GROMACS .gro file of C-alpha atoms in nm:
model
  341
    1UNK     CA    1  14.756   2.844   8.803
    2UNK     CA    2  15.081   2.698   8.908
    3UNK     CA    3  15.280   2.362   9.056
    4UNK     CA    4  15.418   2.671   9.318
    5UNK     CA    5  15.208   2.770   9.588
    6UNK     CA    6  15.302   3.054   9.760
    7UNK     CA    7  15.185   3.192  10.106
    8UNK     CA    8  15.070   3.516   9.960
    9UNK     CA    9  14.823   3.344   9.710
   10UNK     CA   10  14.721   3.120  10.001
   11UNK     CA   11  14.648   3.449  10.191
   12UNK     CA   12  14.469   3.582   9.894
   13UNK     CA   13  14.240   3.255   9.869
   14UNK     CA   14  14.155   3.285  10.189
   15UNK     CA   15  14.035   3.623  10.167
   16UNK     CA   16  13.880   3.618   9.838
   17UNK     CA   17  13.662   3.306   9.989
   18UNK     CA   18  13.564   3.494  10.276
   19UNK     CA   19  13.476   3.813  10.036
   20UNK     CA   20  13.259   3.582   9.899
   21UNK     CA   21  13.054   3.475  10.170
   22UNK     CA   22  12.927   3.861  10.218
   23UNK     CA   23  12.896   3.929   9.817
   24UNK     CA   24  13.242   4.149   9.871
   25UNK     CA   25  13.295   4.104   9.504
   26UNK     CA   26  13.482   4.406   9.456
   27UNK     CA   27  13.736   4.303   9.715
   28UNK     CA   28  13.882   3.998   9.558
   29UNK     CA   29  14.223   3.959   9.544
   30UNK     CA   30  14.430   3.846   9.232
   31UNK     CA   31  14.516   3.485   9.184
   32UNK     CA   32  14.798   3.534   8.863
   33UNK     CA   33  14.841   3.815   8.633
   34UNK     CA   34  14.822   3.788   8.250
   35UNK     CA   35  15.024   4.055   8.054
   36UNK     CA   36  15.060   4.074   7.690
   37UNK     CA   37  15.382   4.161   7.585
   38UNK     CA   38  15.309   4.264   7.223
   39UNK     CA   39  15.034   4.252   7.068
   40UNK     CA   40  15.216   4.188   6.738
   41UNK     CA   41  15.246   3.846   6.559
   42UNK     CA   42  15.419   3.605   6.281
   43UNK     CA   43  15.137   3.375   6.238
   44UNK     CA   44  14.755   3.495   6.106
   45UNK     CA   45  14.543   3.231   6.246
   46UNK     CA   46  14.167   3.190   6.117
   47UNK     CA   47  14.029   3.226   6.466
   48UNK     CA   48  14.233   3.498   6.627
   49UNK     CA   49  14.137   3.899   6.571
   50UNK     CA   50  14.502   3.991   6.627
   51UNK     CA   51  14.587   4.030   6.282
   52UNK     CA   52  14.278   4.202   6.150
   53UNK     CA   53  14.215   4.604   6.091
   54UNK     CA   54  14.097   4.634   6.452
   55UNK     CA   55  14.446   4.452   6.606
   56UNK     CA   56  14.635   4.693   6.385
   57UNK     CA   57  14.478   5.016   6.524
   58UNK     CA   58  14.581   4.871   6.892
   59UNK     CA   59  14.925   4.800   6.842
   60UNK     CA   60  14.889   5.190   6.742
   61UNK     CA   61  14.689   5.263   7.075
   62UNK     CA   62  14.851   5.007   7.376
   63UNK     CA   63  15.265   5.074   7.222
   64UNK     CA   64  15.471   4.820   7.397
   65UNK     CA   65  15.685   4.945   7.719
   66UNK     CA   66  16.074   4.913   7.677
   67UNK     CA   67  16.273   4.691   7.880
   68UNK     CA   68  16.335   4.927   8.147
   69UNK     CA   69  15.949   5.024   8.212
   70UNK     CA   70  15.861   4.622   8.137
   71UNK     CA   71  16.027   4.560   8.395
   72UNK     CA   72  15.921   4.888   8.609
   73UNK     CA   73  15.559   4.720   8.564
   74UNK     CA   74  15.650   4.324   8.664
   75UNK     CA   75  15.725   4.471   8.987
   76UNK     CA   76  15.458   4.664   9.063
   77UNK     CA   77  15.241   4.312   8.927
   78UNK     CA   78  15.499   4.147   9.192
   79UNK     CA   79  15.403   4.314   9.438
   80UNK     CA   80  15.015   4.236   9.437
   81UNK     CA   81  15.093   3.873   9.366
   82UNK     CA   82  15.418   3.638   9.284
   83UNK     CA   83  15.265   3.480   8.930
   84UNK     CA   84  15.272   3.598   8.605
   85UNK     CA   85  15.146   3.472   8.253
   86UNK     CA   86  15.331   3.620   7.939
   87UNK     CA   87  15.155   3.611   7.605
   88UNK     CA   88  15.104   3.842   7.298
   89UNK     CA   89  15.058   3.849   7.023
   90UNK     CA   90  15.438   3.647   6.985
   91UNK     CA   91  15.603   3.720   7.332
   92UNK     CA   92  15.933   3.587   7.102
   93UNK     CA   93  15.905   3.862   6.860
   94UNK     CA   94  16.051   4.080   7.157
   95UNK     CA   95  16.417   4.046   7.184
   96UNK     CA   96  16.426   4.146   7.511
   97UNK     CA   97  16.183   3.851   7.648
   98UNK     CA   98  16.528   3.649   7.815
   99UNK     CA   99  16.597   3.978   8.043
  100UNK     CA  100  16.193   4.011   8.145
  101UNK     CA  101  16.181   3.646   8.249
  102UNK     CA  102  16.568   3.724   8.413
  103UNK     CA  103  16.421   3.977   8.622
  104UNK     CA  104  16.089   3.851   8.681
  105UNK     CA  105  16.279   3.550   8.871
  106UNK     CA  106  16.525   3.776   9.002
  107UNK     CA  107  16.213   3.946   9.184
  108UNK     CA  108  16.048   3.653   9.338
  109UNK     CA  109  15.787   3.536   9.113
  110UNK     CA  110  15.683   3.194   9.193
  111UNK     CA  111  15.495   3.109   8.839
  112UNK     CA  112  15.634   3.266   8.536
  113UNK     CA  113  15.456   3.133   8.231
  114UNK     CA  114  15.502   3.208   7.824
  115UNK     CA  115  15.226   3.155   7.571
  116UNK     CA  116  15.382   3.112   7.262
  117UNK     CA  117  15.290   2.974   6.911
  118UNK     CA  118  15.631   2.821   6.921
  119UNK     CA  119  15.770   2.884   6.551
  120UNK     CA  120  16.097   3.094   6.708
  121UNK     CA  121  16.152   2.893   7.014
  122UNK     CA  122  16.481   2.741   6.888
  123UNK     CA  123  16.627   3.015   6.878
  124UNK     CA  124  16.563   3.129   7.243
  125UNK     CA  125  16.617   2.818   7.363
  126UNK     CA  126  16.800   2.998   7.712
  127UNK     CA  127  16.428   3.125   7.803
  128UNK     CA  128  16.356   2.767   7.930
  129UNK     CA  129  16.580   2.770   8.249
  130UNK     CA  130  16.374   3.059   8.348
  131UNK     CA  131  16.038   3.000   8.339
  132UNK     CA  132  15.802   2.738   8.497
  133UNK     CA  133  15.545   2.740   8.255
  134UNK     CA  134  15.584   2.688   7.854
  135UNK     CA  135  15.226   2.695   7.696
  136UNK     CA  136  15.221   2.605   7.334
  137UNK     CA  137  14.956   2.634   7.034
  138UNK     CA  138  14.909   2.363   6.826
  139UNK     CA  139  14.535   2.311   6.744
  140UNK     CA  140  14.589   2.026   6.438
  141UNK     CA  141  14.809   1.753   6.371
  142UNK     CA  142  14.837   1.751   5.965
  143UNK     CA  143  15.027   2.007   5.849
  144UNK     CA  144  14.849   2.072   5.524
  145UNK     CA  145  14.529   2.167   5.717
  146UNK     CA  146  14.715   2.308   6.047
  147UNK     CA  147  14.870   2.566   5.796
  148UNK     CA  148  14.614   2.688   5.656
  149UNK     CA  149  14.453   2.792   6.027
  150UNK     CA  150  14.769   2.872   6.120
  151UNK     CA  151  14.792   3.150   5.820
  152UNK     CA  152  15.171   2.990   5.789
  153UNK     CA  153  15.353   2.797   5.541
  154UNK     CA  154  15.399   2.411   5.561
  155UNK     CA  155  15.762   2.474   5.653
  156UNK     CA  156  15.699   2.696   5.948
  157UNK     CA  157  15.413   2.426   6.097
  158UNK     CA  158  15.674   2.126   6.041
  159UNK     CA  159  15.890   2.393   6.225
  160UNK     CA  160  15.645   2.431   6.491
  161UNK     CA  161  15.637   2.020   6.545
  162UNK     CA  162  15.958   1.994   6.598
  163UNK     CA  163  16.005   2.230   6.840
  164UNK     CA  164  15.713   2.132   7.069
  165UNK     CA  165  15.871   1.776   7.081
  166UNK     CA  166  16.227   1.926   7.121
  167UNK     CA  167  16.109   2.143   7.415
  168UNK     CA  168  15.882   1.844   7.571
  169UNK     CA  169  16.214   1.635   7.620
  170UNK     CA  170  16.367   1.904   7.826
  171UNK     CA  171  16.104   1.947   8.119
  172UNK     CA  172  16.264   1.750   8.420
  173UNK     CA  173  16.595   1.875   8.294
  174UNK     CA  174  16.504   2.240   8.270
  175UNK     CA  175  16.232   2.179   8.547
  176UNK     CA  176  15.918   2.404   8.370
  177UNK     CA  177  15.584   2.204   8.283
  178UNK     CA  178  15.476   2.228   7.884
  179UNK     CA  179  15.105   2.218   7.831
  180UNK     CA  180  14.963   2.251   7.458
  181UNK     CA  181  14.680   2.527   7.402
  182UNK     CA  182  14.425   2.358   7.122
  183UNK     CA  183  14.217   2.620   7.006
  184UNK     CA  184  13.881   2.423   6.868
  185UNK     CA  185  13.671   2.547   6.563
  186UNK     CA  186  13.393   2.420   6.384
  187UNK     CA  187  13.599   2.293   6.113
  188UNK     CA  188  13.936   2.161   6.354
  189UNK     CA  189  13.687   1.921   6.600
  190UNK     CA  190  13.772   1.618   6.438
  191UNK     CA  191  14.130   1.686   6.442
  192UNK     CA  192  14.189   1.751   6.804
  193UNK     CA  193  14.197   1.378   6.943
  194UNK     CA  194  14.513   1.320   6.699
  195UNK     CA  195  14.659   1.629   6.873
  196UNK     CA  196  14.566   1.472   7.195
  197UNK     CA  197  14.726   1.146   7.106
  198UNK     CA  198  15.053   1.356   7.045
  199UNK     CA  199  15.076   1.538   7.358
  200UNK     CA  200  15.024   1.236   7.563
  201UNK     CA  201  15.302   1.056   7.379
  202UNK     CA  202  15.539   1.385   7.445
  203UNK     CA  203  15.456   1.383   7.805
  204UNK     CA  204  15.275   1.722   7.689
  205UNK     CA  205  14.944   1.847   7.897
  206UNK     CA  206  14.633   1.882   7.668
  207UNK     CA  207  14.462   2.237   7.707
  208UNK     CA  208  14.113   2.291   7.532
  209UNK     CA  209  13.987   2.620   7.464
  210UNK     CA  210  13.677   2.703   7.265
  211UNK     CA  211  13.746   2.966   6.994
  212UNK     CA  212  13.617   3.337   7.074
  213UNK     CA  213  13.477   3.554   6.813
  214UNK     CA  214  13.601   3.937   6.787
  215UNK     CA  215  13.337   4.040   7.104
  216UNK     CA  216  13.476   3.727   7.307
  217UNK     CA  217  13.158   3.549   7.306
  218UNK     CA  218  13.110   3.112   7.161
  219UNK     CA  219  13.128   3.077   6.793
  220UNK     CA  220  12.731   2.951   6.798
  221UNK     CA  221  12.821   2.642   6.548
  222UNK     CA  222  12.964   2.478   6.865
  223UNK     CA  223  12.698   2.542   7.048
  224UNK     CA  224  12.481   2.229   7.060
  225UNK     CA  225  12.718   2.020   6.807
  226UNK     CA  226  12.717   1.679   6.875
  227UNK     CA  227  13.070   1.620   6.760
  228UNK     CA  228  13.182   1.875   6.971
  229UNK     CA  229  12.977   1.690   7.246
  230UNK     CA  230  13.134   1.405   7.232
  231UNK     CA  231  13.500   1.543   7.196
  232UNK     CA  232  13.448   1.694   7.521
  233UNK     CA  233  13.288   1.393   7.660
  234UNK     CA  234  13.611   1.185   7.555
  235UNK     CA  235  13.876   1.460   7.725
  236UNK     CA  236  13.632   1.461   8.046
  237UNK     CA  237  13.735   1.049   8.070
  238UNK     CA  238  14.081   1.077   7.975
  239UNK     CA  239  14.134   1.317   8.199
  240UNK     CA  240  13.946   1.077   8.423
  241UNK     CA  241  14.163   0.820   8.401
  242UNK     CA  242  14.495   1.026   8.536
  243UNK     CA  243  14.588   1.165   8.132
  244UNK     CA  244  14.742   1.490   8.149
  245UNK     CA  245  14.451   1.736   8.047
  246UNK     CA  246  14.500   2.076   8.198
  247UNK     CA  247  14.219   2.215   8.387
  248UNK     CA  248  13.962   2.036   8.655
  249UNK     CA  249  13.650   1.856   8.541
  250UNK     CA  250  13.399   2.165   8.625
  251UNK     CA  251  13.595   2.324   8.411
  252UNK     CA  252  13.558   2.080   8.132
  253UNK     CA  253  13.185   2.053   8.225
  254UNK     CA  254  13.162   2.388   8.180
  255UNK     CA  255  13.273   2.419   7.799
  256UNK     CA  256  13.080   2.096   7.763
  257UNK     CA  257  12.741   2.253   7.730
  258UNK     CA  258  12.829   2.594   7.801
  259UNK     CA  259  12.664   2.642   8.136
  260UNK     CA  260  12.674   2.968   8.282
  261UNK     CA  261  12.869   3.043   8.557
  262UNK     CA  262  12.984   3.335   8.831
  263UNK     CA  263  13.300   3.527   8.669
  264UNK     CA  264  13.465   3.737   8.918
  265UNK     CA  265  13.727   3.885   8.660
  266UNK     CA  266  13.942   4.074   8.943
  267UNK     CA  267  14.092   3.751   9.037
  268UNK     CA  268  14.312   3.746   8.710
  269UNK     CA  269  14.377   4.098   8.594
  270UNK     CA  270  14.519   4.161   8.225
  271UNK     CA  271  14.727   4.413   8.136
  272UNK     CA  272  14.832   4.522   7.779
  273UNK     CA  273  15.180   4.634   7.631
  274UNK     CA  274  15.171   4.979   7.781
  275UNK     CA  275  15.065   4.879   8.117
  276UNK     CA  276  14.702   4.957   8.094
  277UNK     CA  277  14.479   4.799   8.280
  278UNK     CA  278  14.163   4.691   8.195
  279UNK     CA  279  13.868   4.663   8.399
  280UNK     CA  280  13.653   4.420   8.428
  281UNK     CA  281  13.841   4.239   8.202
  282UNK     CA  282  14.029   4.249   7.841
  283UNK     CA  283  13.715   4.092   7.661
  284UNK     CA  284  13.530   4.460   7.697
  285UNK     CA  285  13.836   4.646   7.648
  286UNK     CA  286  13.781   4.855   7.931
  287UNK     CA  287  14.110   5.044   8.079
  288UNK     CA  288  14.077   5.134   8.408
  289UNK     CA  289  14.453   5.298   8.412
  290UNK     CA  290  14.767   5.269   8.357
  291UNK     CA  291  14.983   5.066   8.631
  292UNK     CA  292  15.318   5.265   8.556
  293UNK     CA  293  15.144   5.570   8.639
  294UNK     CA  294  14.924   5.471   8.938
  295UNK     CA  295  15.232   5.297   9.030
  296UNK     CA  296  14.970   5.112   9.252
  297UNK     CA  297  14.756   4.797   9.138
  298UNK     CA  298  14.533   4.870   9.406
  299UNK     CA  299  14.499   5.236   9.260
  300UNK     CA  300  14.406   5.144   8.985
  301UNK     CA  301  14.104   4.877   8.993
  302UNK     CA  302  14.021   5.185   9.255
  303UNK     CA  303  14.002   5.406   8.957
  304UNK     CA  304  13.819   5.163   8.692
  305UNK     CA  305  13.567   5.064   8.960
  306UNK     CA  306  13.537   5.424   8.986
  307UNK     CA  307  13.460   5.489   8.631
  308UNK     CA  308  13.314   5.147   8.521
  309UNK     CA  309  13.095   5.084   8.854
  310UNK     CA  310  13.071   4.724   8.990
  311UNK     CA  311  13.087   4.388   8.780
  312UNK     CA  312  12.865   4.344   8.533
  313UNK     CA  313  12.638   3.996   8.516
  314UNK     CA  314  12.740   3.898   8.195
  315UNK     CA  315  12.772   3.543   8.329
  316UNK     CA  316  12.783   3.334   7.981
  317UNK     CA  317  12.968   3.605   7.752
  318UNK     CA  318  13.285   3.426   7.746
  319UNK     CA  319  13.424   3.087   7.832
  320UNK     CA  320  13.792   3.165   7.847
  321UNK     CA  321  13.913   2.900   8.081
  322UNK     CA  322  14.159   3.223   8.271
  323UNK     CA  323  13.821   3.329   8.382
  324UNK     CA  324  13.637   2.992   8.450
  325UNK     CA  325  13.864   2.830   8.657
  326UNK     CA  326  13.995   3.054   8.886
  327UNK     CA  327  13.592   3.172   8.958
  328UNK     CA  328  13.520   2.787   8.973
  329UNK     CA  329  13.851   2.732   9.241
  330UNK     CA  330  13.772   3.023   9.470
  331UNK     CA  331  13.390   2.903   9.539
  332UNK     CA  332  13.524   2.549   9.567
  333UNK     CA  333  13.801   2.539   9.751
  334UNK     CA  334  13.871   2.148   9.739
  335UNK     CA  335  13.986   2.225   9.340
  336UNK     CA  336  14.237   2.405   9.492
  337UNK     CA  337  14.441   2.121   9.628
  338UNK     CA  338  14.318   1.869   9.329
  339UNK     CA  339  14.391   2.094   9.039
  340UNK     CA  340  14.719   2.268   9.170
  341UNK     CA  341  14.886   2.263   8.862
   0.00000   0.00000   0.00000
């Protein structure tokens, strides 16, 4: 989501509500797109599949677009809907991110966000005056342990620090909003309310995402953990009491316990290095097409309902929070105006 409303989103909600109210799932309009840039990356992180045998056979399969056709593709995206969500693999392994975000603003695009691990930030520090979102990962506070789940040296996580503190002064100035993206594991539970204690002293937004395993679903050891319980229970009150956690409370109630809930994947379509599509969405690694050549957004979902059928009801196969809260905000539409962030 964004601090930027536009009319066209507006228009969208509206629609997508209505949809709703006559089961029109197929209809839904998108909300913010999420494409990964690369699917390549400098860190090898205990919880993420990117770096394993599978990863390596599709950054063989979905070969990233050059600059030119990057930026061929942002405008077709444009065209269906003014936001846009960068992340990889490292989006700042590509040398050419500065003139993607250039043009992306260049176009229109009300919300242009970058996931990053932020180890190479410092030296790209011109990408900041054109973007509106900077998402970081940083899922534990000591550095000993944080490097061994990051897959990275000591040196890299002090790194790391230093540049999420660096790039938190620099928010009003450079006038983007910097949330940190915890990733919580069994083993990292107890360490994410010293990570929490850091953001809020940088003026940083706390994001918590459960991990996913390779198929996308809950790791089941944080299923029905106490500790994990109670972790939740403490972000639900901060965020209570006006602390910066990103995300609404349903949300937050939803990773709590895990309760099921109504996806309606359309609403934020991912797209992978090439420009594939995929349809439903990127947990079942479905393509529907390719955007470049449909040339046509619409086209394509057109085609991957065409091949895939209608959504699936696989209501509690993954808790990614890009698919809970937008499917939460569009059948409540007072989260719209309280969680417009």
């Amino acid at each position: 989501m964004s601090r930027v409303l536009s009319l066209k989103m507006l228009r969208h909600y509206v629609s997508n509500f209505l949809a709703l109210k006559i089961r029109a799932h197929q209809s839904l309009k998108p909300l913010f797109f999420t494409h990964y840039l690369n699917l390549k990356c400098n860190f090898k992180c205990s919880y993420c599949n990117f770096h394993k045998k599978q990863a390596l056979q599709d950054i063989k399969t979905y070969k990233e677009l050059n600059t030119a056709d990057t930026i061929k593709l942002m405008q077709i995206i444009y065209e269906e809907c003014p936001y846009i969500y960068f992340t990889g693999g490292e989006p700042l392994l590509r040398s050419d991110l500065l003139d993607i975000v250039k043009a992306c603003n260049k176009m229109g695009f009300k919300s242009i966000s970058i996931n990053t691990n932020m180890s190479l930030i410092h030296k790209k520090m011109d990408i900041l005056d054109h973007i509106t979102n900077l998402v970081a990962s940083f899922d534990v506070f000591d550095d000993t342990k944080n490097s061994k789940v990051l897959g990275v040296s000591e040196s890299i996580v002090r790194q790391t620090k230093s540049n999420i503190i660096e790039c938190s002064k620099l928010q009003k100035k450079k006038n983007f909003v910097m949330t940190v993206n915890c990733v919580i594991i069994p083993e990292t539970i107890s360490d994410v309310r010293d990570v929490m204690d850091f953001c809020f002293q940088h003026n940083i937004r706390l994001a918590i995402v459960p991990a996913e395993l390779d198929n996308g679903g809950i790791d089941v050891r944080l299923i029905n953990n106490e500790e994990y319980r109670r972790l939740i229970k403490d972000i639900i009150a901060a965020k209570k009491s006006g602390r910066p956690i990103f995300g609404s409370l349903k949300y937050l109630d939803t990773i709590y316990n895990f309760k099921r809930f109504d996806c309606y994947p359309t609403l934020t379509p991912h797209t992978y290095p090439d420009g594939s599509l995929f349809y439903p969405c990127q947990p079942m690694m479905k393509v529907a097409a390719n955007l470049l050549e449909t040339g046509s957004y619409e086209i394509a979902l057109a085609q991957g309902i065409n091949k895939y059928g209608t959504l699936p009801n696989c209501r509690d196969k993954c808790y990614k929070a890009c698919y809970i809260e937008p499917s939460n905000i569009i059948k409540n539409p007072l989260l719209l105006i309280k969680e417009n962030i």
